Structure formats: C-alpha cells, structure tokens
Amino acid sequence: RDSFCDVGAPALIMRVSALKKAGHLREELIRTNDFELYLRLAMFGSVARTNRVLGVRRVHDAQLSTPFIEHRVLDFTEHERAFESFFDHEGAALPDAPELRELARRRMGDYAYWFAVSQRVTRRPEAGAAFAYAADRRRAPSWRPPVSFLFKTRWLRSLYRMGKRVVHDGQPLPPSFDVPQI
C-alpha cells in the first residue's frame, strides 16, 4: 500500500497458476503493462520482496524505457495509467478499491513531489513539470511536503545519494559507490 514498484521484469518469479488467472499483458499500456500485471498477480497470492541485488541490468538508448527515464513525468503518467487500468478492471473487485485508487494517486503525487525537489536542488529542467504533476494529485497544499514519504528506507537512501551528488558538483557517482544502510 505504500511503495512504488521498481521491479525489473527479469527479477520476478511467479506461479503459472496465478499467471493464468491474471491473464495477459495489456497492450494499451506501453511502458507499464508488466507493472499492471504485477498488481493483478498480487490478487491471487502473497507477494514477497527482497532488498538484495538479483542481477545486473544493461542500460542503453534503444530500450523501450529510455524516453521514460529521461522524462520522469511521462513515466509517472504511465504508472498512473497502469493503476487506472487495474482499478477499472480486476482491481474494482477489491472491497476498498475506491480508497486504494485514491491512495495510489496520492502516492504518485508524493513520489513526484520529492522527484521535483531533487530536480530543483540539482537545477534540472523537469522540476516545474514534476511539481505541477504532484500538485494535481496531492490532497495537501502544494507548499506542504509529504514528510511521511521520507520514512521509507529506500527514499532515505535516494535522498542521501542526491545529497552526495550535490556535494560532488552534480557529477554522477561511480558505479562502485556503496550507499550506507540507514
């Protein structure tokens, strides 16, 4: 209920019986058809997680996700479409579906808010669009930060990394940089 999915498709293990119940990928979802499938799969059993590295992902300019990585607000919009698709179909059967739909929308706004802050701090151009996206989805006034969002370990580590980039003149950190466990 309180996390943003960043599961790489090769890192997913699922039961065939659950996959048959969940159905196929929805082709109308360009970037997030797998994410939406994960939401459907979660309706048929428990979901486990690990914070361990499961593999190495090669990043290149020809991959489908490149435009979404370069323009994160576009990525936020695509994830929001996945939530909408889920709650318009299978997720509508959940007893608290309207509340969960709204929670997903608000959390996307919270995520976008802190992304916008990171863009503003590092003087990147996408800050304005991210703040606008966040303001449209958050219940609180746009000037009030979603502080509770920071109490997730993953986000604390992201902020730590962002701070290190600012201190290091905005240069990317080497791949060998180890983020301390908080």
PDB file of C-alpha atoms in Angstrom:
ATOM      1  CA  ARG A   1       0.000   0.000   0.000  1.00  0.00           C
ATOM      2  CA  ASP A   2       2.875   2.406   0.480  1.00  0.00           C
ATOM      3  CA  SER A   3       5.545   1.552  -2.067  1.00  0.00           C
ATOM      4  CA  PHE A   4       6.288   2.415  -5.648  1.00  0.00           C
ATOM      5  CA  CYS A   5       7.077  -0.634  -7.748  1.00  0.00           C
ATOM      6  CA  ASP A   6      10.544  -0.727  -9.222  1.00  0.00           C
ATOM      7  CA  VAL A   7      10.679  -4.430 -10.026  1.00  0.00           C
ATOM      8  CA  GLY A   8      12.723  -5.309 -13.075  1.00  0.00           C
ATOM      9  CA  ALA A   9      10.857  -7.888 -15.165  1.00  0.00           C
ATOM     10  CA  PRO A  10      13.683 -10.470 -15.011  1.00  0.00           C
ATOM     11  CA  ALA A  11      13.575 -10.319 -11.194  1.00  0.00           C
ATOM     12  CA  LEU A  12      10.038 -11.648 -10.962  1.00  0.00           C
ATOM     13  CA  ILE A  13       9.177 -15.220 -10.045  1.00  0.00           C
ATOM     14  CA  MET A  14       5.526 -16.220 -10.235  1.00  0.00           C
ATOM     15  CA  ARG A  15       3.305 -19.272 -10.143  1.00  0.00           C
ATOM     16  CA  VAL A  16       1.975 -20.361 -13.531  1.00  0.00           C
ATOM     17  CA  SER A  17      -1.474 -20.896 -11.983  1.00  0.00           C
ATOM     18  CA  ALA A  18      -1.537 -17.253 -10.821  1.00  0.00           C
ATOM     19  CA  LEU A  19      -0.350 -16.032 -14.218  1.00  0.00           C
ATOM     20  CA  LYS A  20      -3.141 -17.969 -15.942  1.00  0.00           C
ATOM     21  CA  LYS A  21      -5.686 -16.334 -13.617  1.00  0.00           C
ATOM     22  CA  ALA A  22      -4.196 -12.864 -14.081  1.00  0.00           C
ATOM     23  CA  GLY A  23      -4.190 -13.050 -17.859  1.00  0.00           C
ATOM     24  CA  HIS A  24      -2.018 -11.419 -20.484  1.00  0.00           C
ATOM     25  CA  LEU A  25      -0.233  -8.087 -20.629  1.00  0.00           C
ATOM     26  CA  ARG A  26      -2.463  -5.197 -21.650  1.00  0.00           C
ATOM     27  CA  GLU A  27      -1.101  -3.883 -24.934  1.00  0.00           C
ATOM     28  CA  GLU A  28      -2.603  -0.424 -24.464  1.00  0.00           C
ATOM     29  CA  LEU A  29      -0.125   0.173 -21.634  1.00  0.00           C
ATOM     30  CA  ILE A  30       3.121   0.967 -23.417  1.00  0.00           C
ATOM     31  CA  ARG A  31       5.635   1.184 -20.581  1.00  0.00           C
ATOM     32  CA  THR A  32       3.793  -0.283 -17.605  1.00  0.00           C
ATOM     33  CA  ASN A  33       1.985  -3.366 -18.884  1.00  0.00           C
ATOM     34  CA  ASP A  34       4.203  -5.546 -16.669  1.00  0.00           C
ATOM     35  CA  PHE A  35       3.604  -3.341 -13.608  1.00  0.00           C
ATOM     36  CA  GLU A  36      -0.158  -3.593 -14.112  1.00  0.00           C
ATOM     37  CA  LEU A  37       0.186  -7.379 -14.419  1.00  0.00           C
ATOM     38  CA  TYR A  38       2.051  -7.427 -11.076  1.00  0.00           C
ATOM     39  CA  LEU A  39      -0.926  -5.652  -9.491  1.00  0.00           C
ATOM     40  CA  ARG A  40      -3.249  -8.326 -10.880  1.00  0.00           C
ATOM     41  CA  LEU A  41      -0.944 -11.131  -9.743  1.00  0.00           C
ATOM     42  CA  ALA A  42      -0.997  -9.759  -6.196  1.00  0.00           C
ATOM     43  CA  MET A  43      -4.728 -10.518  -6.085  1.00  0.00           C
ATOM     44  CA  PHE A  44      -4.001 -14.259  -6.296  1.00  0.00           C
ATOM     45  CA  GLY A  45      -1.476 -14.743  -3.521  1.00  0.00           C
ATOM     46  CA  SER A  46       1.153 -13.314  -1.263  1.00  0.00           C
ATOM     47  CA  VAL A  47       3.920 -11.109  -2.584  1.00  0.00           C
ATOM     48  CA  ALA A  48       7.412 -11.454  -1.173  1.00  0.00           C
ATOM     49  CA  ARG A  49      10.225  -8.981  -1.558  1.00  0.00           C
ATOM     50  CA  THR A  50      13.942  -8.745  -1.082  1.00  0.00           C
ATOM     51  CA  ASN A  51      16.295  -5.803  -0.932  1.00  0.00           C
ATOM     52  CA  ARG A  52      19.145  -7.888  -2.329  1.00  0.00           C
ATOM     53  CA  VAL A  53      20.614  -7.393  -5.771  1.00  0.00           C
ATOM     54  CA  LEU A  54      19.229 -10.071  -8.083  1.00  0.00           C
ATOM     55  CA  GLY A  55      21.091  -9.206 -11.237  1.00  0.00           C
ATOM     56  CA  VAL A  56      22.631  -6.507 -13.372  1.00  0.00           C
ATOM     57  CA  ARG A  57      20.606  -4.564 -15.888  1.00  0.00           C
ATOM     58  CA  ARG A  58      22.172  -3.238 -19.055  1.00  0.00           C
ATOM     59  CA  VAL A  59      21.014   0.276 -19.890  1.00  0.00           C
ATOM     60  CA  HIS A  60      21.170   1.542 -23.477  1.00  0.00           C
ATOM     61  CA  ASP A  61      19.484   4.217 -25.585  1.00  0.00           C
ATOM     62  CA  ALA A  62      17.454   1.760 -27.693  1.00  0.00           C
ATOM     63  CA  GLN A  63      15.476   0.248 -24.820  1.00  0.00           C
ATOM     64  CA  LEU A  64      11.763   0.963 -24.510  1.00  0.00           C
ATOM     65  CA  SER A  65      12.155   2.689 -21.140  1.00  0.00           C
ATOM     66  CA  THR A  66      14.723   5.301 -22.291  1.00  0.00           C
ATOM     67  CA  PRO A  67      12.241   8.133 -23.035  1.00  0.00           C
ATOM     68  CA  PHE A  68      10.507   7.459 -19.715  1.00  0.00           C
ATOM     69  CA  ILE A  69      13.772   7.545 -17.784  1.00  0.00           C
ATOM     70  CA  GLU A  70      14.769  10.778 -19.499  1.00  0.00           C
ATOM     71  CA  HIS A  71      11.356  12.362 -18.801  1.00  0.00           C
ATOM     72  CA  ARG A  72      10.181  11.066 -15.432  1.00  0.00           C
ATOM     73  CA  VAL A  73       6.841  12.899 -15.504  1.00  0.00           C
ATOM     74  CA  LEU A  74       5.995  10.813 -18.562  1.00  0.00           C
ATOM     75  CA  ASP A  75       6.921   7.730 -16.514  1.00  0.00           C
ATOM     76  CA  PHE A  76       4.690   8.898 -13.637  1.00  0.00           C
ATOM     77  CA  THR A  77       1.822   9.354 -16.089  1.00  0.00           C
ATOM     78  CA  GLU A  78       2.316   5.844 -17.475  1.00  0.00           C
ATOM     79  CA  HIS A  79       2.324   4.318 -13.986  1.00  0.00           C
ATOM     80  CA  GLU A  80      -0.834   6.237 -13.181  1.00  0.00           C
ATOM     81  CA  ARG A  81      -2.419   4.769 -16.333  1.00  0.00           C
ATOM     82  CA  ALA A  82      -1.482   1.298 -15.051  1.00  0.00           C
ATOM     83  CA  PHE A  83      -3.206   1.973 -11.727  1.00  0.00           C
ATOM     84  CA  GLU A  84      -6.274   3.277 -13.572  1.00  0.00           C
ATOM     85  CA  SER A  85      -6.363   0.185 -15.795  1.00  0.00           C
ATOM     86  CA  PHE A  86      -6.064  -2.102 -12.784  1.00  0.00           C
ATOM     87  CA  PHE A  87      -8.821  -0.376 -10.810  1.00  0.00           C
ATOM     88  CA  ASP A  88     -11.048  -0.117 -13.901  1.00  0.00           C
ATOM     89  CA  HIS A  89     -10.852  -3.902 -14.358  1.00  0.00           C
ATOM     90  CA  GLU A  90      -9.776  -6.569 -11.847  1.00  0.00           C
ATOM     91  CA  GLY A  91      -8.950  -4.154  -9.027  1.00  0.00           C
ATOM     92  CA  ALA A  92     -12.549  -2.907  -8.982  1.00  0.00           C
ATOM     93  CA  ALA A  93     -13.460  -6.167  -7.202  1.00  0.00           C
ATOM     94  CA  LEU A  94     -11.344  -5.268  -4.168  1.00  0.00           C
ATOM     95  CA  PRO A  95     -13.500  -4.291  -1.175  1.00  0.00           C
ATOM     96  CA  ASP A  96     -11.713  -0.964  -0.705  1.00  0.00           C
ATOM     97  CA  ALA A  97     -10.976  -0.262  -4.389  1.00  0.00           C
ATOM     98  CA  PRO A  98     -12.026   3.427  -4.393  1.00  0.00           C
ATOM     99  CA  GLU A  99      -9.796   4.180  -1.402  1.00  0.00           C
ATOM    100  CA  LEU A 100      -6.879   2.232  -2.887  1.00  0.00           C
ATOM    101  CA  ARG A 101      -7.264   4.033  -6.224  1.00  0.00           C
ATOM    102  CA  GLU A 102      -7.127   7.380  -4.441  1.00  0.00           C
ATOM    103  CA  LEU A 103      -4.180   6.237  -2.321  1.00  0.00           C
ATOM    104  CA  ALA A 104      -2.263   5.239  -5.468  1.00  0.00           C
ATOM    105  CA  ARG A 105      -2.971   8.648  -6.989  1.00  0.00           C
ATOM    106  CA  ARG A 106      -1.810  10.487  -3.868  1.00  0.00           C
ATOM    107  CA  ARG A 107       1.342   8.356  -3.545  1.00  0.00           C
ATOM    108  CA  MET A 108       2.210   9.082  -7.167  1.00  0.00           C
ATOM    109  CA  GLY A 109       1.885  12.764  -6.289  1.00  0.00           C
ATOM    110  CA  ASP A 110       4.119  12.330  -3.234  1.00  0.00           C
ATOM    111  CA  TYR A 111       6.721  10.497  -5.280  1.00  0.00           C
ATOM    112  CA  ALA A 112       6.604  13.206  -7.959  1.00  0.00           C
ATOM    113  CA  TYR A 113       6.910  15.925  -5.294  1.00  0.00           C
ATOM    114  CA  TRP A 114      10.207  14.571  -3.978  1.00  0.00           C
ATOM    115  CA  PHE A 115      11.432  13.932  -7.504  1.00  0.00           C
ATOM    116  CA  ALA A 116      10.656  17.599  -8.239  1.00  0.00           C
ATOM    117  CA  VAL A 117      12.602  18.671  -5.147  1.00  0.00           C
ATOM    118  CA  SER A 118      15.604  16.643  -6.331  1.00  0.00           C
ATOM    119  CA  GLN A 119      15.310  18.261  -9.773  1.00  0.00           C
ATOM    120  CA  ARG A 120      15.134  21.731  -8.248  1.00  0.00           C
ATOM    121  CA  VAL A 121      18.140  21.107  -5.974  1.00  0.00           C
ATOM    122  CA  THR A 122      20.227  19.830  -8.877  1.00  0.00           C
ATOM    123  CA  ARG A 123      18.918  22.624 -11.153  1.00  0.00           C
ATOM    124  CA  ARG A 124      17.412  20.310 -13.731  1.00  0.00           C
ATOM    125  CA  PRO A 125      14.634  21.434 -16.066  1.00  0.00           C
ATOM    126  CA  GLU A 126      11.952  18.877 -15.182  1.00  0.00           C
ATOM    127  CA  ALA A 127      11.270  20.328 -11.709  1.00  0.00           C
ATOM    128  CA  GLY A 128       8.367  22.532 -12.813  1.00  0.00           C
ATOM    129  CA  ALA A 129       6.529  19.762 -14.635  1.00  0.00           C
ATOM    130  CA  ALA A 130       7.039  17.384 -11.701  1.00  0.00           C
ATOM    131  CA  PHE A 131       5.752  19.948  -9.179  1.00  0.00           C
ATOM    132  CA  ALA A 132       2.679  20.522 -11.381  1.00  0.00           C
ATOM    133  CA  TYR A 133       2.061  16.769 -11.647  1.00  0.00           C
ATOM    134  CA  ALA A 134       2.393  16.407  -7.864  1.00  0.00           C
ATOM    135  CA  ALA A 135       0.088  19.348  -7.118  1.00  0.00           C
ATOM    136  CA  ASP A 136      -2.693  17.818  -9.228  1.00  0.00           C
ATOM    137  CA  ARG A 137      -2.576  14.575  -7.245  1.00  0.00           C
ATOM    138  CA  ARG A 138      -1.933  15.523  -3.654  1.00  0.00           C
ATOM    139  CA  ARG A 139      -4.575  16.348  -1.084  1.00  0.00           C
ATOM    140  CA  ALA A 140      -2.315  18.657   0.935  1.00  0.00           C
ATOM    141  CA  PRO A 141      -1.427  22.158  -0.255  1.00  0.00           C
ATOM    142  CA  SER A 142       1.410  22.131  -2.778  1.00  0.00           C
ATOM    143  CA  TRP A 143       3.746  24.006  -0.430  1.00  0.00           C
ATOM    144  CA  ARG A 144       3.443  21.316   2.278  1.00  0.00           C
ATOM    145  CA  PRO A 145       5.888  18.448   1.676  1.00  0.00           C
ATOM    146  CA  PRO A 146       4.749  14.829   2.136  1.00  0.00           C
ATOM    147  CA  VAL A 147       7.172  14.201   5.017  1.00  0.00           C
ATOM    148  CA  SER A 148       5.843  10.725   5.887  1.00  0.00           C
ATOM    149  CA  PHE A 149       7.002   9.599   2.451  1.00  0.00           C
ATOM    150  CA  LEU A 150      10.604  10.098   3.589  1.00  0.00           C
ATOM    151  CA  PHE A 151      10.383   7.481   6.320  1.00  0.00           C
ATOM    152  CA  LYS A 152      10.752   4.660   3.844  1.00  0.00           C
ATOM    153  CA  THR A 153      14.344   3.439   3.887  1.00  0.00           C
ATOM    154  CA  ARG A 154      14.584   3.368   0.110  1.00  0.00           C
ATOM    155  CA  TRP A 155      13.700   7.052  -0.152  1.00  0.00           C
ATOM    156  CA  LEU A 156      16.153   7.998   2.586  1.00  0.00           C
ATOM    157  CA  ARG A 157      18.905   6.292   0.617  1.00  0.00           C
ATOM    158  CA  SER A 158      17.805   8.115  -2.544  1.00  0.00           C
ATOM    159  CA  LEU A 159      17.977  11.445  -0.724  1.00  0.00           C
ATOM    160  CA  TYR A 160      21.402  10.528   0.633  1.00  0.00           C
ATOM    161  CA  ARG A 161      22.594   9.795  -2.916  1.00  0.00           C
ATOM    162  CA  MET A 162      21.085  13.056  -4.142  1.00  0.00           C
ATOM    163  CA  GLY A 163      22.912  14.945  -1.377  1.00  0.00           C
ATOM    164  CA  LYS A 164      26.196  13.296  -2.327  1.00  0.00           C
ATOM    165  CA  ARG A 165      25.680  14.364  -5.950  1.00  0.00           C
ATOM    166  CA  VAL A 166      25.102  17.964  -4.889  1.00  0.00           C
ATOM    167  CA  VAL A 167      28.240  17.914  -2.732  1.00  0.00           C
ATOM    168  CA  HIS A 168      30.218  16.386  -5.613  1.00  0.00           C
ATOM    169  CA  ASP A 169      29.379  19.207  -8.060  1.00  0.00           C
ATOM    170  CA  GLY A 170      26.492  17.295  -9.609  1.00  0.00           C
ATOM    171  CA  GLN A 171      28.800  14.701 -11.156  1.00  0.00           C
ATOM    172  CA  PRO A 172      27.432  11.150 -11.239  1.00  0.00           C
ATOM    173  CA  LEU A 173      28.814   8.885  -8.578  1.00  0.00           C
ATOM    174  CA  PRO A 174      30.930   5.937  -9.696  1.00  0.00           C
ATOM    175  CA  PRO A 175      29.053   2.625 -10.078  1.00  0.00           C
ATOM    176  CA  SER A 176      31.059   1.203  -7.174  1.00  0.00           C
ATOM    177  CA  PHE A 177      29.637   3.782  -4.732  1.00  0.00           C
ATOM    178  CA  ASP A 178      28.094   1.937  -1.805  1.00  0.00           C
ATOM    179  CA  VAL A 179      25.074   3.563  -0.226  1.00  0.00           C
ATOM    180  CA  PRO A 180      25.298   3.176   3.543  1.00  0.00           C
ATOM    181  CA  GLN A 181      22.494   1.216   5.173  1.00  0.00           C
ATOM    182  CA  ILE A 182      20.370   3.586   7.220  1.00  0.00           C
TER     183      ILE A 182
END
